[in-house]
PDB file of C-alpha atoms in Angstrom:
ATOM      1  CA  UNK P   1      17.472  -9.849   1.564  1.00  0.00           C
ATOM      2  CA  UNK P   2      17.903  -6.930   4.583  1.00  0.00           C
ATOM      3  CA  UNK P   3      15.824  -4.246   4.773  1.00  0.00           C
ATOM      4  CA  UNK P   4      17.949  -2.078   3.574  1.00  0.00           C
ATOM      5  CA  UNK P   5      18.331  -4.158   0.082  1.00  0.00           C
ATOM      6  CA  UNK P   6      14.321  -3.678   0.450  1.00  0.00           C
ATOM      7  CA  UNK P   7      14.555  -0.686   1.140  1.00  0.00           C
ATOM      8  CA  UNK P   8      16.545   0.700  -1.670  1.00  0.00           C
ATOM      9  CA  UNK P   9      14.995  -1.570  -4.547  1.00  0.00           C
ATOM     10  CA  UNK P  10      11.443  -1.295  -4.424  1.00  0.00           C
ATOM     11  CA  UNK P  11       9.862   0.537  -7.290  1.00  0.00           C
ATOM     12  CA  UNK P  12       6.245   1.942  -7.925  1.00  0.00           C
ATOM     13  CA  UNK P  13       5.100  -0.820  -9.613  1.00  0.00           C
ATOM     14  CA  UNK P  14       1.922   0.208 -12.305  1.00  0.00           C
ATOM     15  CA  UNK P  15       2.215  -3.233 -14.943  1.00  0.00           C
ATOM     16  CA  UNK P  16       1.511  -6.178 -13.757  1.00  0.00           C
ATOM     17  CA  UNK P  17       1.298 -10.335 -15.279  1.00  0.00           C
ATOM     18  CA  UNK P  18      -1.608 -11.106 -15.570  1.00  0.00           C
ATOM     19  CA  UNK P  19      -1.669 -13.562 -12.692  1.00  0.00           C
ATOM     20  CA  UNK P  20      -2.917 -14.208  -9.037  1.00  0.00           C
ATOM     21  CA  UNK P  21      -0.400 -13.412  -6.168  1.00  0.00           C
ATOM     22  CA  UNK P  22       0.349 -16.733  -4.860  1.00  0.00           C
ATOM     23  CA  UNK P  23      -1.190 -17.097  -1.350  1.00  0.00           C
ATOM     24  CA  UNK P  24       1.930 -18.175   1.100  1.00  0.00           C
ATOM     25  CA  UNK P  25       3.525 -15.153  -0.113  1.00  0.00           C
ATOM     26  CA  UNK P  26       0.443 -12.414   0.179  1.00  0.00           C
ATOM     27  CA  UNK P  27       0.191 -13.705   3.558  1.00  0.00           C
ATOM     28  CA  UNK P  28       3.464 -13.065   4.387  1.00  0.00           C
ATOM     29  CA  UNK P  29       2.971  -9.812   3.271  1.00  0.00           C
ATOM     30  CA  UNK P  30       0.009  -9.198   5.300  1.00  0.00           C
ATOM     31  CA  UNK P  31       1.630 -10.451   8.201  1.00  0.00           C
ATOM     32  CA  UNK P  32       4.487  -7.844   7.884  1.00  0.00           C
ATOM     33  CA  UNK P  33       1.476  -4.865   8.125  1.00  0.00           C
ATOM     34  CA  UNK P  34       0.568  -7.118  11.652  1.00  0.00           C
ATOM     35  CA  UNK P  35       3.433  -6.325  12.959  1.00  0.00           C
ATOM     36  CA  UNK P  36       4.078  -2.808  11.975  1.00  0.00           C
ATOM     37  CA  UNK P  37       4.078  -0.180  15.193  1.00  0.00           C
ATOM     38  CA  UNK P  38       0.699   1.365  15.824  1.00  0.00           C
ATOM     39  CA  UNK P  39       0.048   4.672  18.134  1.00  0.00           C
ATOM     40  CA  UNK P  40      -0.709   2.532  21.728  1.00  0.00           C
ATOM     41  CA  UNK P  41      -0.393  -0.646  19.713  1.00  0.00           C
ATOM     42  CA  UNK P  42      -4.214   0.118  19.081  1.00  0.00           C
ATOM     43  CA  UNK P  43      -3.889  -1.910  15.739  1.00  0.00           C
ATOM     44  CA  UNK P  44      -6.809   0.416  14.864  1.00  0.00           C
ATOM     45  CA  UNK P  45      -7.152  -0.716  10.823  1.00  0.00           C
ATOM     46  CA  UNK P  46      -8.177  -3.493   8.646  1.00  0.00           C
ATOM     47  CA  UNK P  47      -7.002  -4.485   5.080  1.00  0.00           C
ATOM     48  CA  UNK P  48      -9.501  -5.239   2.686  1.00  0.00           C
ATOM     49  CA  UNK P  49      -7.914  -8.001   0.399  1.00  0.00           C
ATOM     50  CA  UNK P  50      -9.327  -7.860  -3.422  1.00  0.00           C
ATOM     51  CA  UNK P  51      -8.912 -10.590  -6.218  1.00  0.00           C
ATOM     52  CA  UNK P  52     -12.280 -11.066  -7.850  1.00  0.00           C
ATOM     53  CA  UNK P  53     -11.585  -8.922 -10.651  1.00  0.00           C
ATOM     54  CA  UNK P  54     -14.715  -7.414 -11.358  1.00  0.00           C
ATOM     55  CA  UNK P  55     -14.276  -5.455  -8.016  1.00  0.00           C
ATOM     56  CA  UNK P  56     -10.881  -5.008  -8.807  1.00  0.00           C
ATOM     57  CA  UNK P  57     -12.229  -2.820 -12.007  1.00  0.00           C
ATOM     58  CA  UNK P  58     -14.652  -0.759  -9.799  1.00  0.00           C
ATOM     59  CA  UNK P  59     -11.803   0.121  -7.828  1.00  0.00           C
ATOM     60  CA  UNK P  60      -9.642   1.071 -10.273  1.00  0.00           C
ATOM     61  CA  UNK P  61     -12.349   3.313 -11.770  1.00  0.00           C
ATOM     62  CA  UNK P  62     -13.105   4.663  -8.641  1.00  0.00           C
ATOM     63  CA  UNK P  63      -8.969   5.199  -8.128  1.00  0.00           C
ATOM     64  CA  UNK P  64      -9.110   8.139 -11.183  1.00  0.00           C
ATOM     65  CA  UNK P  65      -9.669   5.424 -13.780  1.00  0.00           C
ATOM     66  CA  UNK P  66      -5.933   4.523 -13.210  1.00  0.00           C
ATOM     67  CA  UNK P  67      -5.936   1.152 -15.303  1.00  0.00           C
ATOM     68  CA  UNK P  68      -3.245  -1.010 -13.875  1.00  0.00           C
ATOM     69  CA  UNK P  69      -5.016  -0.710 -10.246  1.00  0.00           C
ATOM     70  CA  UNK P  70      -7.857  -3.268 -11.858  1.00  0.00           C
ATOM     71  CA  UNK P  71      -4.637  -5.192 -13.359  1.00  0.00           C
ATOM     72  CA  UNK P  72      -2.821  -6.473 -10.572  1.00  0.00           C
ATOM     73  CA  UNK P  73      -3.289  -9.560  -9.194  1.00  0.00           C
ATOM     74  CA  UNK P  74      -4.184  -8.171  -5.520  1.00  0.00           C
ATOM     75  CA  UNK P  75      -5.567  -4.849  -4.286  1.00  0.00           C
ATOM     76  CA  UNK P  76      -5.676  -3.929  -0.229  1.00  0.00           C
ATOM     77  CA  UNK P  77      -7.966  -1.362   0.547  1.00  0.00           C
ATOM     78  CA  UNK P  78      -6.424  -0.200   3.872  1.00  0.00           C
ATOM     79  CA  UNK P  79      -8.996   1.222   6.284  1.00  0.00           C
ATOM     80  CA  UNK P  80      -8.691   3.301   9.950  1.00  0.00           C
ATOM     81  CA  UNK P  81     -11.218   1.488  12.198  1.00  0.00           C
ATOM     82  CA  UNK P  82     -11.293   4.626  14.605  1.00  0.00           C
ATOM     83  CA  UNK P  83     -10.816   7.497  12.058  1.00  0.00           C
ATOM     84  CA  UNK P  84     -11.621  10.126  14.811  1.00  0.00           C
ATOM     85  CA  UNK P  85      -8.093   9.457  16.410  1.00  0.00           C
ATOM     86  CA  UNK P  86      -5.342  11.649  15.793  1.00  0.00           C
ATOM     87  CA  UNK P  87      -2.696   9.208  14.334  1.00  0.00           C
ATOM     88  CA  UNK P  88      -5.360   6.932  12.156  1.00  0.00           C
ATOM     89  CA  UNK P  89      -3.303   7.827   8.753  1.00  0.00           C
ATOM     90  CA  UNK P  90      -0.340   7.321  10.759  1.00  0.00           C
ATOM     91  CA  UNK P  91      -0.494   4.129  11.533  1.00  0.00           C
ATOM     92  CA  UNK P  92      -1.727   2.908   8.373  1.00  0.00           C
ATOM     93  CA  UNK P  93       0.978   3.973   6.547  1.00  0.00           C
ATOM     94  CA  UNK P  94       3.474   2.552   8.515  1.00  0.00           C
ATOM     95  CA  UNK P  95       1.606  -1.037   8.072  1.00  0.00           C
ATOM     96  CA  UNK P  96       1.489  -0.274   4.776  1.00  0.00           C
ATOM     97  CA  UNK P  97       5.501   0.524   4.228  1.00  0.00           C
ATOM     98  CA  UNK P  98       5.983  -2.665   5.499  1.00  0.00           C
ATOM     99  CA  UNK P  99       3.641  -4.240   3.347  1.00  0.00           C
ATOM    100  CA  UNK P 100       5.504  -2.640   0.430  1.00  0.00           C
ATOM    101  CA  UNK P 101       9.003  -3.759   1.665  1.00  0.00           C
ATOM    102  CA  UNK P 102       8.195  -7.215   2.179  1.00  0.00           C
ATOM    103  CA  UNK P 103       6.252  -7.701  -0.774  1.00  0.00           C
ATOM    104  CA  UNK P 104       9.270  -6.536  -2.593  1.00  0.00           C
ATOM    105  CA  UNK P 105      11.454  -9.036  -0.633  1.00  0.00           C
ATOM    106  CA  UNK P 106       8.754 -11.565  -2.054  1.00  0.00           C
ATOM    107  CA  UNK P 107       9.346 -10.644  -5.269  1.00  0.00           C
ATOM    108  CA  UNK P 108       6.058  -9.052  -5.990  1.00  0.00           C
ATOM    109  CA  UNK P 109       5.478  -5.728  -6.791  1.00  0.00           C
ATOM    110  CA  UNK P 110       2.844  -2.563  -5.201  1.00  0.00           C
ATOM    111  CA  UNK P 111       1.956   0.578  -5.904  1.00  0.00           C
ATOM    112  CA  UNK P 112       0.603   3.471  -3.043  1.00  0.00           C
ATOM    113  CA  UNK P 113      -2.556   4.434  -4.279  1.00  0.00           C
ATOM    114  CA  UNK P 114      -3.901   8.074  -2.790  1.00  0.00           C
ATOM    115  CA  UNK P 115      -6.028   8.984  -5.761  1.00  0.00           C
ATOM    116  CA  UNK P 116      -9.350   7.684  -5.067  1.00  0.00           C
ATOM    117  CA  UNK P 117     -12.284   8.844  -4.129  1.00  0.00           C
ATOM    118  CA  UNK P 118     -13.385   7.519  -0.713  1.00  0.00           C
ATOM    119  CA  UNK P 119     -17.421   7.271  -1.098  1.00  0.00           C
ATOM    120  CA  UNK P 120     -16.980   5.245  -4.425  1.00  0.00           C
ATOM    121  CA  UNK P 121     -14.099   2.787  -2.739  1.00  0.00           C
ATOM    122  CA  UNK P 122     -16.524   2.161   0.493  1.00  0.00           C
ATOM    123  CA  UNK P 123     -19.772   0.678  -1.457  1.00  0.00           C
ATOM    124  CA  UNK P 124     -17.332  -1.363  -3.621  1.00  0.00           C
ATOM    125  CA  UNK P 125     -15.903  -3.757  -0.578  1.00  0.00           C
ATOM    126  CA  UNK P 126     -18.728  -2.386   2.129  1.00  0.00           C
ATOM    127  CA  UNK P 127     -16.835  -0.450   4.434  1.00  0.00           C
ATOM    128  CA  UNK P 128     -19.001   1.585   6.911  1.00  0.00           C
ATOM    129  CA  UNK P 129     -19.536   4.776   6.846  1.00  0.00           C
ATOM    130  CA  UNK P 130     -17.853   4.632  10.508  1.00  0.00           C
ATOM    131  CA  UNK P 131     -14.584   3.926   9.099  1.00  0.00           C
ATOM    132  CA  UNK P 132     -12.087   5.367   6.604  1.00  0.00           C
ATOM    133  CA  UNK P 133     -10.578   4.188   3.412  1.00  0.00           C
ATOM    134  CA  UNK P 134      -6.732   5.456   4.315  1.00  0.00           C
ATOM    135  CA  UNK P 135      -5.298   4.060   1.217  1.00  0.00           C
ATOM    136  CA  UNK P 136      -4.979   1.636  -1.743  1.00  0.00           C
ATOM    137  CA  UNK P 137      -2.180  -1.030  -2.237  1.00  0.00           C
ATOM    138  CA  UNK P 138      -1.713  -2.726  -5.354  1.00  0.00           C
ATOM    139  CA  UNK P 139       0.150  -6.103  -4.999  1.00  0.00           C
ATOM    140  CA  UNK P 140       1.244  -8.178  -7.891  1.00  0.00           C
ATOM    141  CA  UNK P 141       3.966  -9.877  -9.757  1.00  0.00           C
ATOM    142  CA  UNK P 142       5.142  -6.862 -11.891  1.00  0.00           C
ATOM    143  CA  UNK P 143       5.840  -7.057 -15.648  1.00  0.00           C
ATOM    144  CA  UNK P 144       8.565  -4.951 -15.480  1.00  0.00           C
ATOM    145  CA  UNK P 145      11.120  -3.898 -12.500  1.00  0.00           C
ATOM    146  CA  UNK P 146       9.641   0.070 -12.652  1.00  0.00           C
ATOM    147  CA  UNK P 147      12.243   2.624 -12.853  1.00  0.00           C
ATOM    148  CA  UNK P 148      14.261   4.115 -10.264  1.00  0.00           C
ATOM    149  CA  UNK P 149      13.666   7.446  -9.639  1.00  0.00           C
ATOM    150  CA  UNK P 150      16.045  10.484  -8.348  1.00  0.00           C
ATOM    151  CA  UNK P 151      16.819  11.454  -5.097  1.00  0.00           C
ATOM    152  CA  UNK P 152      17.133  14.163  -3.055  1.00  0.00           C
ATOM    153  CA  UNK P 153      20.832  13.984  -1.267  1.00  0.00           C
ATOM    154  CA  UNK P 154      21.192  13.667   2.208  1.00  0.00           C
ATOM    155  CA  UNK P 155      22.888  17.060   2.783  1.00  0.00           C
ATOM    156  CA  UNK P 156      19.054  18.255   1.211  1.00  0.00           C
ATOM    157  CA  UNK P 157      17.041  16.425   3.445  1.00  0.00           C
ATOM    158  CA  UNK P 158      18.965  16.011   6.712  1.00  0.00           C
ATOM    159  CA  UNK P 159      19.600  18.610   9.828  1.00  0.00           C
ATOM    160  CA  UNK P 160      21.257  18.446  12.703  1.00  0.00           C
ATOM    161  CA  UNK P 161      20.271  19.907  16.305  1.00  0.00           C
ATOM    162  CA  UNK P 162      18.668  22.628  14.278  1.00  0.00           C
ATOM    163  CA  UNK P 163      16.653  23.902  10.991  1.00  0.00           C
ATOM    164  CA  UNK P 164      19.310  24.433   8.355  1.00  0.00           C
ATOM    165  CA  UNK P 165      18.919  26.451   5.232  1.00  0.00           C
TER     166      UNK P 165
END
């Protein structure tokens, strides 16, 4: 599969089986955020991986009681190490993309999770107060291939040499 395959296929994924992520392939996907860009190349995050699903639960209730983010097989809770620098949610992001194309390539499915409150995440997985929670990732293998959803056109999005109305 290209990137662009990736790229264009990957879904929001919120039902998951019932079943662990199988390791080779959650590594894989891990290394793909270890190789994403970073502002400097500071690398300046860490990526909480959750299984034990107990803690999976008190995420999900501390992620707006959304159910299926206690359901799937794997949850990353992605952090900025140095939250004080400008591009901390920046970077994240971008190592999170990737995590979300090549988990898709992988044949798993994830789900960007930005409602959550922060000071209920951090006591769950003992992040320091030092440090942010940026994000959660929900990794599984979905029960269902999500729906695709529409898109704005190019000609909507896109100008050239200049704002466009």
């Amino acid at each position: 599969m290209d990137v662009f395959e990736a790229i264009a296929g990957r879904r929001s994924i919120r039902s998951y089986v019932p079943m662990p992520v199988p390791e080779e392939k959650l590594r894989r996907v891990l290394e793909a955020a270890q190789k994403a860009p970073s502002a400097g190349n500071r690398q300046e995050y860490r990526f909480i991986v959750v299984t034990n699903e107990e803690t999976k639960k008190r995420l999900a209730e501390a992620a707006s009681q959304q159910a299926f983010v206690g359901e799937a097989g794997a949850v990353i809770v992605a952090c900025a190490t140095n939250p004080e620098r400008r591009w901390h949610a920046e970077d994240v992001a971008i190592a999170i993309d990737h995590m979300t194309l090549a988990a898709y390539a992988e044949g798993l499915g994830t789900c960007w999770i930005g409602a959550f409150d922060e000071e209920a995440v951090k006591p769950v997985v003992g992040v320091p107060e030092n440090v942010k929670v940026v994000m959660l990732l929900t990794v599984g293998i979905p029960a269902d291939k999500g729906r695709l959803r529409p898109r704005k056109s190019l000609e909507e999005l896109v100008c050239y040499e200049k704002w466009q109305e």
